[in-house]
């Protein structure tokens, strides 16, 4: 009976039933979507991660023979990858068994996995290391080195260092005692080496530049021996031959080497072979500088070290197709580790010198070099790019286990050398098990144990997940609230009917049962309909996401998540439905009587005062009505505000979701590819290269930037600036040396050491004539800026960083541990932010909120010190030369002229000196690649261009470039000595992130919007019922429809405007809170301007107008329907 | 002199099989200054007739001439003006605006017409209806009888040509009911407006000058 009553009750009020049912349907609809998106996002990510990062849970390096047994005992699936060695083109090569392929899910792009003996696959990333893309089936000679020990491990061991010192002394004694024969050996070996080198250079030059050879090996040896004998005679003249002290003698030798450079330089610049390597004509001074550099102290050492390395390779051995040799011993390492500059030690005898503490076979830099012909069987996806472990550990070339066995068991194990025979390559164990902690428990002390965090998905904080969970929370809360509101309104409307039921004898319990059955019916209908719709729309949304972002998401359903979602929604629906039911005890026997708000009534009476009252109009009557029903009015206003807030707020949030994309790609004009060469290439050569790049189909354009080496800038009062002073106080002492450099790194007279010690570290950029950067500079600088002088004379524009310091923060040195993860380029910015001491920027948009160092305004000239080599901290090598210049400063600027100069967009640390291309050429000498590296000569196909210190950066933008185009671009880049960074993937990722987040925000907003509209409509209808009665009475009193319409239109407009104002107030407060917590300065207006600089205000206005129009109509139209009725139809008591 | 003339008034609710013929070919002429009562059983159509007389409802067919003007050929706004200026209506459930004081409710029709009421007329109404001490009160604070007096005052404030009262005593006890009727009669005498009272109580109807009996939507008798 009660069930029938509840069904007839639901049928009897179809509109109310539909409102409630549709809200329930919507709740299940949205929760289904939210859970499906969440699980799709999660499961897809897990799948994608596993596809990309493998299914293994841990990997560790081990050499225990019983490891496999132990793993088997724990029922762990595992694969064994023997790490074979590193090839210059294939990278690290390892064996891979079936289990590895299964667990790693590596995608095979071409060909097949290595199954047969001597088959090898490489990752796509390695293609660029080949002059031409290797073809499947191509036979290549793989030469890879196996580092059998890590000398770095010993270099800081005091005991080892002291042993090496002792050995050094013994070696010195030996040399002194056997000087005559030792010298002959040096000369002989050097002559052979020189002849080899000259012969090879000659061969390459003949091959690639058509150099006409006159090379005669014997004559070359003879010439060299004569030369060296001559030099030795001169050397002897320098020596005090009576000096018995070995140390003194060695000291004289080293001085001799330095003075010898001058002689060699003069000889070199007269050498046609040397001069022929310059593609552009240069002054004698330029050649002299280059020769000087090439023959610099470091380069001499390098050369001798290389020679020593080659010399001490063991003889080649060949066993069953594997050719191998052992490279060198500890001696080279000793020179290197102890910074010994002399080449004398290369010629120590094989046998242990008496007095040495070290065993001969003491392994410092021992390498086993294997050579074997292999066949490229396939190309696989870039596995190493997705690896989150140490990048040096993971293979980029794979061979079958059989090939591995052939190399070692078949080859190296038959070596004549005991060290080789006993060598066992390290093994990577990839382990997969249901218990992720099993491996850690099994090997608690495994030092090289890495968990597959990427593959097992332990990362957190992904936007989509968080937003999906927020969506669930919001849906459940809003569901509960909206259903509560709707059912409460309906409950009030039904009071009369419920009272009637009470009047005919129904108990409260029976009334509750009726309502409970109604809930059961509504949920029974709502859940399947909403769920079904939710599934359909989930598919559509995922399809849409895939269309928009290029993702390959496949819809995944997680039953657990779905059950949780439905459970929570059900709970919120029940709360919404049952809470009003608690009021069932209030149901009177007659219908409820509306009571006028007593407090408002009282205040109105006080306002009325005496009997004289103001003339009433429909407007004043309505105003009074709103005053008496202000709670309902507030609910309406709140709901309307919520709707516009959701509309504008979601638009703003979607805008903010693309913040990273805008900041990192749009504003910085991030190119699709960045090609960077570790040298400054001549403008003519660069342009030719850019033309070559532009000829690749899909390349839309290129732009050139040139960057000098990091340098030092000094001017009077350089350390007076508060920014530099602050930074110096914040960084730990250990970083001072690394960041600023020390005089020990440079050969500088003591009186000039201030040029390094007291200077600012700066970056140097060249401005190419007629480039966009030059044009922007001209636009920015005052009209009296003389571009012609800037282009042709050695002068610079100084860009000092702008900053914002917070003086209330105490300047305490930052914990070095916190700086470990900060890159050098970001250091100053990060240190300031970490300490809370301030911000630093070159962002043109932030220029207005940042201060600048007043003391730099009047800088007319600076002293510039340019090290011609790596700066301290980036290399352990000593630096020999400093070039010093006094540079006139034509302008001091504090922000970049315009946004969008990508290489500069990341420069957030040092002041920048901008020079013209011409000045850059005069600042930096030509350099040769390393010390006539044959690989580089080969790479340049005989056209080795004269290049200068610094770097050339070429931006490449693409439009629909093909995969082949990308490969060609990489190949060309590699061929010309450029490193190619594919930034379009990064851009795509940032965009995809924006789209995904935007979709979720859109979904969340749609949810909230629909529910808010639902509640608003429901509660407005409730109010209209009251309003209808009032309208009827006023109609009976003679108010015309025209008056009504005018008054209600004004009301509707007023409400809409109030809602818009309220929503904007909330948004502004939210933005202020956001900017205060995340902004870079206290200047909110500018921060707002910066944050909203790309905001599409027209869209914003459009949304407001849309809302205004729809909101007014939604409020006004129902009133119109009432007004069209006769008074008798509106006054309920007359019906 | 005739103030209202009804010609062939029909009122049908609904359509087809479920159509209810509430008024059937009503022809009626109401004279100025006469107190009419309309009686009939529940559902006979008496209230419908009163609503049509008050231009609160639209007849399905027929004409109503009020002071020489065909009311139902006028626009909705013209009808509203007629209600405001020429017709006073007293409802069974008073229909006062709850958020307005008694005085504001009374003055409402005048104010809506943009005029100040005649002070002496207001004074007279208030005195006769004995609501002078309740003028600042709100409808919620009034008894049924008091509320109905306010409703009468509101109906009379514009000195309408015709006062229509739909069972004005229906929600009142006997004493209050009789008092309201007395007042209606008194005002009809004082102001001389045509008054039409709908009731199902013959005793009350007898207070009128003319009794119109309605049965099944038709005028059964006029006495």
Tab-separated table of N, CA and C in Angstrom, chain A residues 408-508:
chain	number	residue	atom	x	y	z
A	408	UNK	N	82.613	-12.999	-24.505
A	408	UNK	CA	83.400	-13.215	-23.288
A	408	UNK	C	83.859	-14.665	-23.139
A	409	UNK	N	82.908	-15.600	-23.002
A	409	UNK	CA	83.331	-16.981	-22.820
A	409	UNK	C	84.123	-17.471	-24.041
A	410	UNK	N	83.652	-17.001	-25.238
A	410	UNK	CA	84.331	-17.430	-26.455
A	410	UNK	C	85.564	-16.610	-26.781
A	411	UNK	N	85.646	-15.406	-26.269
A	411	UNK	CA	86.723	-14.512	-26.659
A	411	UNK	C	87.629	-14.135	-25.514
A	412	UNK	N	87.123	-13.220	-24.695
A	412	UNK	CA	87.974	-12.625	-23.661
A	412	UNK	C	88.515	-13.661	-22.675
A	413	UNK	N	87.709	-14.706	-22.420
A	413	UNK	CA	88.160	-15.687	-21.417
A	413	UNK	C	89.390	-16.456	-21.901
A	414	UNK	N	89.702	-16.366	-23.206
A	414	UNK	CA	90.898	-17.029	-23.717
A	414	UNK	C	92.088	-16.097	-23.787
A	415	UNK	N	91.945	-14.912	-23.215
A	415	UNK	CA	93.019	-13.922	-23.292
A	415	UNK	C	94.295	-14.430	-22.641
A	416	UNK	N	95.384	-13.856	-23.127
A	416	UNK	CA	96.668	-14.202	-22.510
A	416	UNK	C	96.776	-13.562	-21.145
A	417	UNK	N	96.040	-12.513	-20.928
A	417	UNK	CA	96.164	-11.781	-19.673
A	417	UNK	C	95.200	-12.333	-18.634
A	418	UNK	N	95.731	-12.562	-17.503
A	418	UNK	CA	94.945	-13.111	-16.424
A	418	UNK	C	93.763	-12.207	-16.070
A	419	UNK	N	94.053	-10.877	-16.099
A	419	UNK	CA	93.013	-9.917	-15.723
A	419	UNK	C	91.812	-10.031	-16.663
A	420	UNK	N	92.102	-10.295	-17.930
A	420	UNK	CA	90.998	-10.432	-18.878
A	420	UNK	C	90.270	-11.757	-18.683
A	421	UNK	N	91.038	-12.783	-18.475
A	421	UNK	CA	90.443	-14.129	-18.350
A	421	UNK	C	89.467	-14.181	-17.186
A	422	UNK	N	89.837	-13.483	-16.141
A	422	UNK	CA	88.991	-13.566	-14.936
A	422	UNK	C	87.865	-12.526	-14.955
A	423	UNK	N	87.868	-11.718	-15.978
A	423	UNK	CA	86.874	-10.640	-15.969
A	423	UNK	C	85.457	-11.171	-16.210
A	424	UNK	N	84.565	-10.750	-15.360
A	424	UNK	CA	83.151	-11.079	-15.531
A	424	UNK	C	82.368	-9.786	-15.699
A	425	UNK	N	81.686	-9.621	-16.792
A	425	UNK	CA	80.909	-8.373	-16.944
A	425	UNK	C	79.808	-8.284	-15.891
A	426	UNK	N	79.549	-7.077	-15.432
A	426	UNK	CA	78.466	-6.927	-14.454
A	426	UNK	C	77.126	-7.311	-15.080
A	427	UNK	N	76.240	-7.737	-14.225
A	427	UNK	CA	74.923	-8.181	-14.717
A	427	UNK	C	73.837	-7.318	-14.088
A	428	UNK	N	72.948	-6.846	-14.925
A	428	UNK	CA	71.745	-6.177	-14.426
A	428	UNK	C	70.661	-7.229	-14.272
A	429	UNK	N	70.155	-7.344	-13.075
A	429	UNK	CA	69.006	-8.235	-12.865
A	429	UNK	C	67.747	-7.395	-12.870
A	430	UNK	N	66.871	-7.644	-13.809
A	430	UNK	CA	65.562	-6.982	-13.830
A	430	UNK	C	64.588	-7.960	-13.173
A	431	UNK	N	63.926	-7.495	-12.150
A	431	UNK	CA	63.119	-8.410	-11.347
A	431	UNK	C	61.663	-7.962	-11.376
A	432	UNK	N	60.804	-8.927	-11.517
A	432	UNK	CA	59.376	-8.619	-11.472
A	432	UNK	C	58.712	-9.587	-10.514
A	433	UNK	N	57.953	-9.077	-9.588
A	433	UNK	CA	57.259	-9.927	-8.641
A	433	UNK	C	56.057	-9.202	-8.106
A	434	UNK	N	55.128	-9.971	-7.571
A	434	UNK	CA	53.915	-9.341	-7.040
A	434	UNK	C	54.219	-8.580	-5.751
A	435	UNK	N	55.248	-8.997	-5.062
A	435	UNK	CA	55.607	-8.313	-3.828
A	435	UNK	C	56.781	-7.364	-4.124
A	436	UNK	N	56.490	-6.079	-4.198
A	436	UNK	CA	57.553	-5.161	-4.597
A	436	UNK	C	58.679	-5.032	-3.563
A	437	UNK	N	58.401	-5.486	-2.346
A	437	UNK	CA	59.449	-5.340	-1.327
A	437	UNK	C	60.327	-6.577	-1.239
A	438	UNK	N	59.966	-7.608	-2.011
A	438	UNK	CA	60.695	-8.876	-1.887
A	438	UNK	C	62.184	-8.711	-2.155
A	439	UNK	N	62.485	-7.927	-3.194
A	439	UNK	CA	63.890	-7.759	-3.568
A	439	UNK	C	64.653	-7.020	-2.473
A	440	UNK	N	63.997	-6.013	-1.924
A	440	UNK	CA	64.672	-5.247	-0.872
A	440	UNK	C	64.910	-6.109	0.359
A	441	UNK	N	63.942	-6.991	0.623
A	441	UNK	CA	64.127	-7.888	1.766
A	441	UNK	C	65.204	-8.916	1.464
A	442	UNK	N	65.226	-9.334	0.202
A	442	UNK	CA	66.189	-10.354	-0.197
A	442	UNK	C	67.620	-9.798	-0.171
A	443	UNK	N	67.726	-8.568	-0.656
A	443	UNK	CA	69.057	-7.947	-0.708
A	443	UNK	C	69.018	-6.591	-0.014
A	444	UNK	N	68.960	-6.615	1.303
A	444	UNK	CA	68.779	-5.337	2.016
A	444	UNK	C	69.916	-4.358	1.773
A	445	UNK	N	71.082	-4.852	1.446
A	445	UNK	CA	72.219	-3.952	1.313
A	445	UNK	C	72.648	-3.741	-0.138
A	446	UNK	N	71.760	-4.106	-1.057
A	446	UNK	CA	72.131	-3.947	-2.468
A	446	UNK	C	72.358	-2.476	-2.777
A	447	UNK	N	73.555	-2.167	-3.168
A	447	UNK	CA	73.892	-0.753	-3.341
A	447	UNK	C	73.398	-0.190	-4.656
A	448	UNK	N	73.238	-1.039	-5.627
A	448	UNK	CA	72.796	-0.538	-6.931
A	448	UNK	C	71.379	-0.982	-7.223
A	449	UNK	N	70.561	-0.909	-6.222
A	449	UNK	CA	69.195	-1.374	-6.375
A	449	UNK	C	68.303	-0.193	-6.749
A	450	UNK	N	67.642	-0.309	-7.885
A	450	UNK	CA	66.756	0.774	-8.296
A	450	UNK	C	65.348	0.238	-8.454
A	451	UNK	N	64.433	0.958	-7.876
A	451	UNK	CA	63.029	0.593	-8.063
A	451	UNK	C	62.541	1.248	-9.343
A	452	UNK	N	61.650	0.563	-10.037
A	452	UNK	CA	61.100	1.119	-11.269
A	452	UNK	C	59.936	2.038	-10.903
A	453	UNK	N	60.287	3.197	-10.393
A	453	UNK	CA	59.248	4.117	-9.943
A	453	UNK	C	58.356	4.577	-11.081
A	454	UNK	N	58.953	4.745	-12.225
A	454	UNK	CA	58.151	5.205	-13.358
A	454	UNK	C	57.189	4.108	-13.808
A	455	UNK	N	57.732	2.911	-13.893
A	455	UNK	CA	56.894	1.808	-14.363
A	455	UNK	C	55.823	1.419	-13.372
A	456	UNK	N	56.149	1.495	-12.073
A	456	UNK	CA	55.166	1.055	-11.076
A	456	UNK	C	54.276	2.195	-10.627
A	457	UNK	N	54.519	3.385	-11.175
A	457	UNK	CA	53.576	4.469	-10.952
A	457	UNK	C	53.529	4.991	-9.544
A	458	UNK	N	54.673	5.185	-8.936
A	458	UNK	CA	54.647	5.693	-7.573
A	458	UNK	C	54.698	7.220	-7.530
A	459	UNK	N	54.746	7.818	-8.690
A	459	UNK	CA	54.795	9.285	-8.677
A	459	UNK	C	53.431	9.834	-8.282
A	460	UNK	N	53.453	11.008	-7.754
A	460	UNK	CA	52.209	11.588	-7.262
A	460	UNK	C	52.055	12.993	-7.824
A	461	UNK	N	50.932	13.573	-7.469
A	461	UNK	CA	50.739	14.978	-7.760
A	461	UNK	C	50.373	15.275	-9.207
A	462	UNK	N	49.893	14.255	-9.912
A	462	UNK	CA	49.511	14.524	-11.290
A	462	UNK	C	48.169	15.246	-11.312
A	463	UNK	N	48.096	16.233	-12.158
A	463	UNK	CA	46.937	17.110	-12.150
A	463	UNK	C	45.623	16.374	-12.372
A	464	UNK	N	45.651	15.466	-13.347
A	464	UNK	CA	44.394	14.810	-13.683
A	464	UNK	C	43.831	14.032	-12.502
A	465	UNK	N	44.716	13.337	-11.786
A	465	UNK	CA	44.265	12.555	-10.636
A	465	UNK	C	43.661	13.450	-9.585
A	466	UNK	N	44.394	14.485	-9.267
A	466	UNK	CA	43.929	15.381	-8.210
A	466	UNK	C	42.593	15.997	-8.610
A	467	UNK	N	42.534	16.414	-9.857
A	467	UNK	CA	41.298	17.045	-10.310
A	467	UNK	C	40.140	16.049	-10.331
A	468	UNK	N	40.432	14.815	-10.722
A	468	UNK	CA	39.367	13.811	-10.731
A	468	UNK	C	38.846	13.565	-9.332
A	469	UNK	N	39.763	13.533	-8.364
A	469	UNK	CA	39.328	13.315	-6.991
A	469	UNK	C	38.545	14.530	-6.477
A	470	UNK	N	39.010	15.717	-6.878
A	470	UNK	CA	38.260	16.917	-6.505
A	470	UNK	C	36.861	16.849	-7.116
A	471	UNK	N	36.847	16.387	-8.363
A	471	UNK	CA	35.565	16.248	-9.055
A	471	UNK	C	34.633	15.331	-8.271
A	472	UNK	N	35.162	14.201	-7.819
A	472	UNK	CA	34.345	13.264	-7.047
A	472	UNK	C	33.838	13.930	-5.779
A	473	UNK	N	34.764	14.614	-5.089
A	473	UNK	CA	34.384	15.256	-3.832
A	473	UNK	C	33.314	16.309	-4.089
A	474	UNK	N	33.522	17.102	-5.132
A	474	UNK	CA	32.556	18.169	-5.424
A	474	UNK	C	31.214	17.568	-5.813
A	475	UNK	N	31.263	16.532	-6.637
A	475	UNK	CA	30.005	15.922	-7.076
A	475	UNK	C	29.219	15.410	-5.885
A	476	UNK	N	29.913	14.717	-4.993
A	476	UNK	CA	29.182	14.153	-3.852
A	476	UNK	C	28.637	15.255	-2.950
A	477	UNK	N	29.440	16.284	-2.726
A	477	UNK	CA	28.981	17.380	-1.867
A	477	UNK	C	27.826	18.141	-2.515
A	478	UNK	N	28.021	18.449	-3.795
A	478	UNK	CA	26.985	19.218	-4.479
A	478	UNK	C	25.725	18.382	-4.621
A	479	UNK	N	25.910	17.088	-4.861
A	479	UNK	CA	24.745	16.205	-4.959
A	479	UNK	C	23.938	16.244	-3.669
A	480	UNK	N	24.656	16.054	-2.577
A	480	UNK	CA	23.974	16.058	-1.284
A	480	UNK	C	23.254	17.384	-1.078
A	481	UNK	N	23.937	18.463	-1.365
A	481	UNK	CA	23.351	19.782	-1.138
A	481	UNK	C	22.158	20.017	-2.054
A	482	UNK	N	22.351	19.701	-3.342
A	482	UNK	CA	21.277	20.021	-4.290
A	482	UNK	C	20.060	19.140	-4.039
A	483	UNK	N	20.303	17.866	-3.794
A	483	UNK	CA	19.147	16.994	-3.560
A	483	UNK	C	18.452	17.396	-2.262
A	484	UNK	N	19.258	17.782	-1.306
A	484	UNK	CA	18.670	18.257	-0.052
A	484	UNK	C	17.789	19.483	-0.318
A	485	UNK	N	18.322	20.422	-1.083
A	485	UNK	CA	17.582	21.648	-1.380
A	485	UNK	C	16.297	21.334	-2.135
A	486	UNK	N	16.445	20.507	-3.172
A	486	UNK	CA	15.279	20.215	-4.003
A	486	UNK	C	14.229	19.458	-3.206
A	487	UNK	N	14.691	18.449	-2.477
A	487	UNK	CA	13.693	17.656	-1.753
A	487	UNK	C	13.074	18.473	-0.615
A	488	UNK	N	13.857	19.427	-0.084
A	488	UNK	CA	13.298	20.271	0.967
A	488	UNK	C	12.196	21.161	0.383
A	489	UNK	N	12.486	21.727	-0.778
A	489	UNK	CA	11.478	22.582	-1.430
A	489	UNK	C	10.229	21.755	-1.728
A	490	UNK	N	10.480	20.556	-2.274
A	490	UNK	CA	9.343	19.710	-2.618
A	490	UNK	C	8.582	19.264	-1.374
A	491	UNK	N	9.363	19.025	-0.333
A	491	UNK	CA	8.744	18.594	0.913
A	491	UNK	C	7.798	19.684	1.429
A	492	UNK	N	8.264	20.928	1.345
A	492	UNK	CA	7.433	22.036	1.813
A	492	UNK	C	6.173	22.150	0.967
A	493	UNK	N	6.356	21.926	-0.338
A	493	UNK	CA	5.206	22.007	-1.230
A	493	UNK	C	4.195	20.912	-0.930
A	494	UNK	N	4.746	19.803	-0.453
A	494	UNK	CA	3.870	18.646	-0.241
A	494	UNK	C	3.254	18.621	1.139
A	495	UNK	N	3.560	19.648	1.912
A	495	UNK	CA	3.086	19.610	3.298
A	495	UNK	C	1.570	19.396	3.376
A	496	UNK	N	0.841	20.048	2.474
A	496	UNK	CA	-0.619	19.937	2.539
A	496	UNK	C	-1.064	18.503	2.304
A	497	UNK	N	-0.422	17.905	1.272
A	497	UNK	CA	-0.815	16.526	0.961
A	497	UNK	C	-0.416	15.578	2.078
A	498	UNK	N	0.786	15.827	2.614
A	498	UNK	CA	1.220	14.972	3.721
A	498	UNK	C	0.310	15.182	4.929
A	499	UNK	N	-0.103	16.440	5.111
A	499	UNK	CA	-1.011	16.741	6.212
A	499	UNK	C	-2.330	16.011	6.018
A	500	UNK	N	-2.725	15.934	4.766
A	500	UNK	CA	-3.968	15.223	4.473
A	500	UNK	C	-3.844	13.752	4.849
A	501	UNK	N	-2.669	13.201	4.475
A	501	UNK	CA	-2.453	11.785	4.831
A	501	UNK	C	-2.484	11.600	6.342
A	502	UNK	N	-1.868	12.564	7.026
A	502	UNK	CA	-1.915	12.485	8.491
A	502	UNK	C	-3.346	12.571	8.975
A	503	UNK	N	-4.103	13.458	8.300
A	503	UNK	CA	-5.481	13.675	8.729
A	503	UNK	C	-6.307	12.406	8.583
A	504	UNK	N	-5.967	11.614	7.562
A	504	UNK	CA	-6.743	10.362	7.402
A	504	UNK	C	-6.104	9.207	8.170
A	505	UNK	N	-5.137	9.528	9.022
A	505	UNK	CA	-4.667	8.529	9.963
A	505	UNK	C	-3.277	7.968	9.725
A	506	UNK	N	-2.541	8.500	8.746
A	506	UNK	CA	-1.196	7.973	8.512
A	506	UNK	C	-0.267	8.388	9.659
A	507	UNK	N	0.564	7.453	10.104
A	507	UNK	CA	1.513	7.778	11.172
A	507	UNK	C	2.770	8.391	10.542
A	508	UNK	N	3.588	9.013	11.402
A	508	UNK	CA	4.852	9.571	10.905
A	508	UNK	C	5.716	8.478	10.277
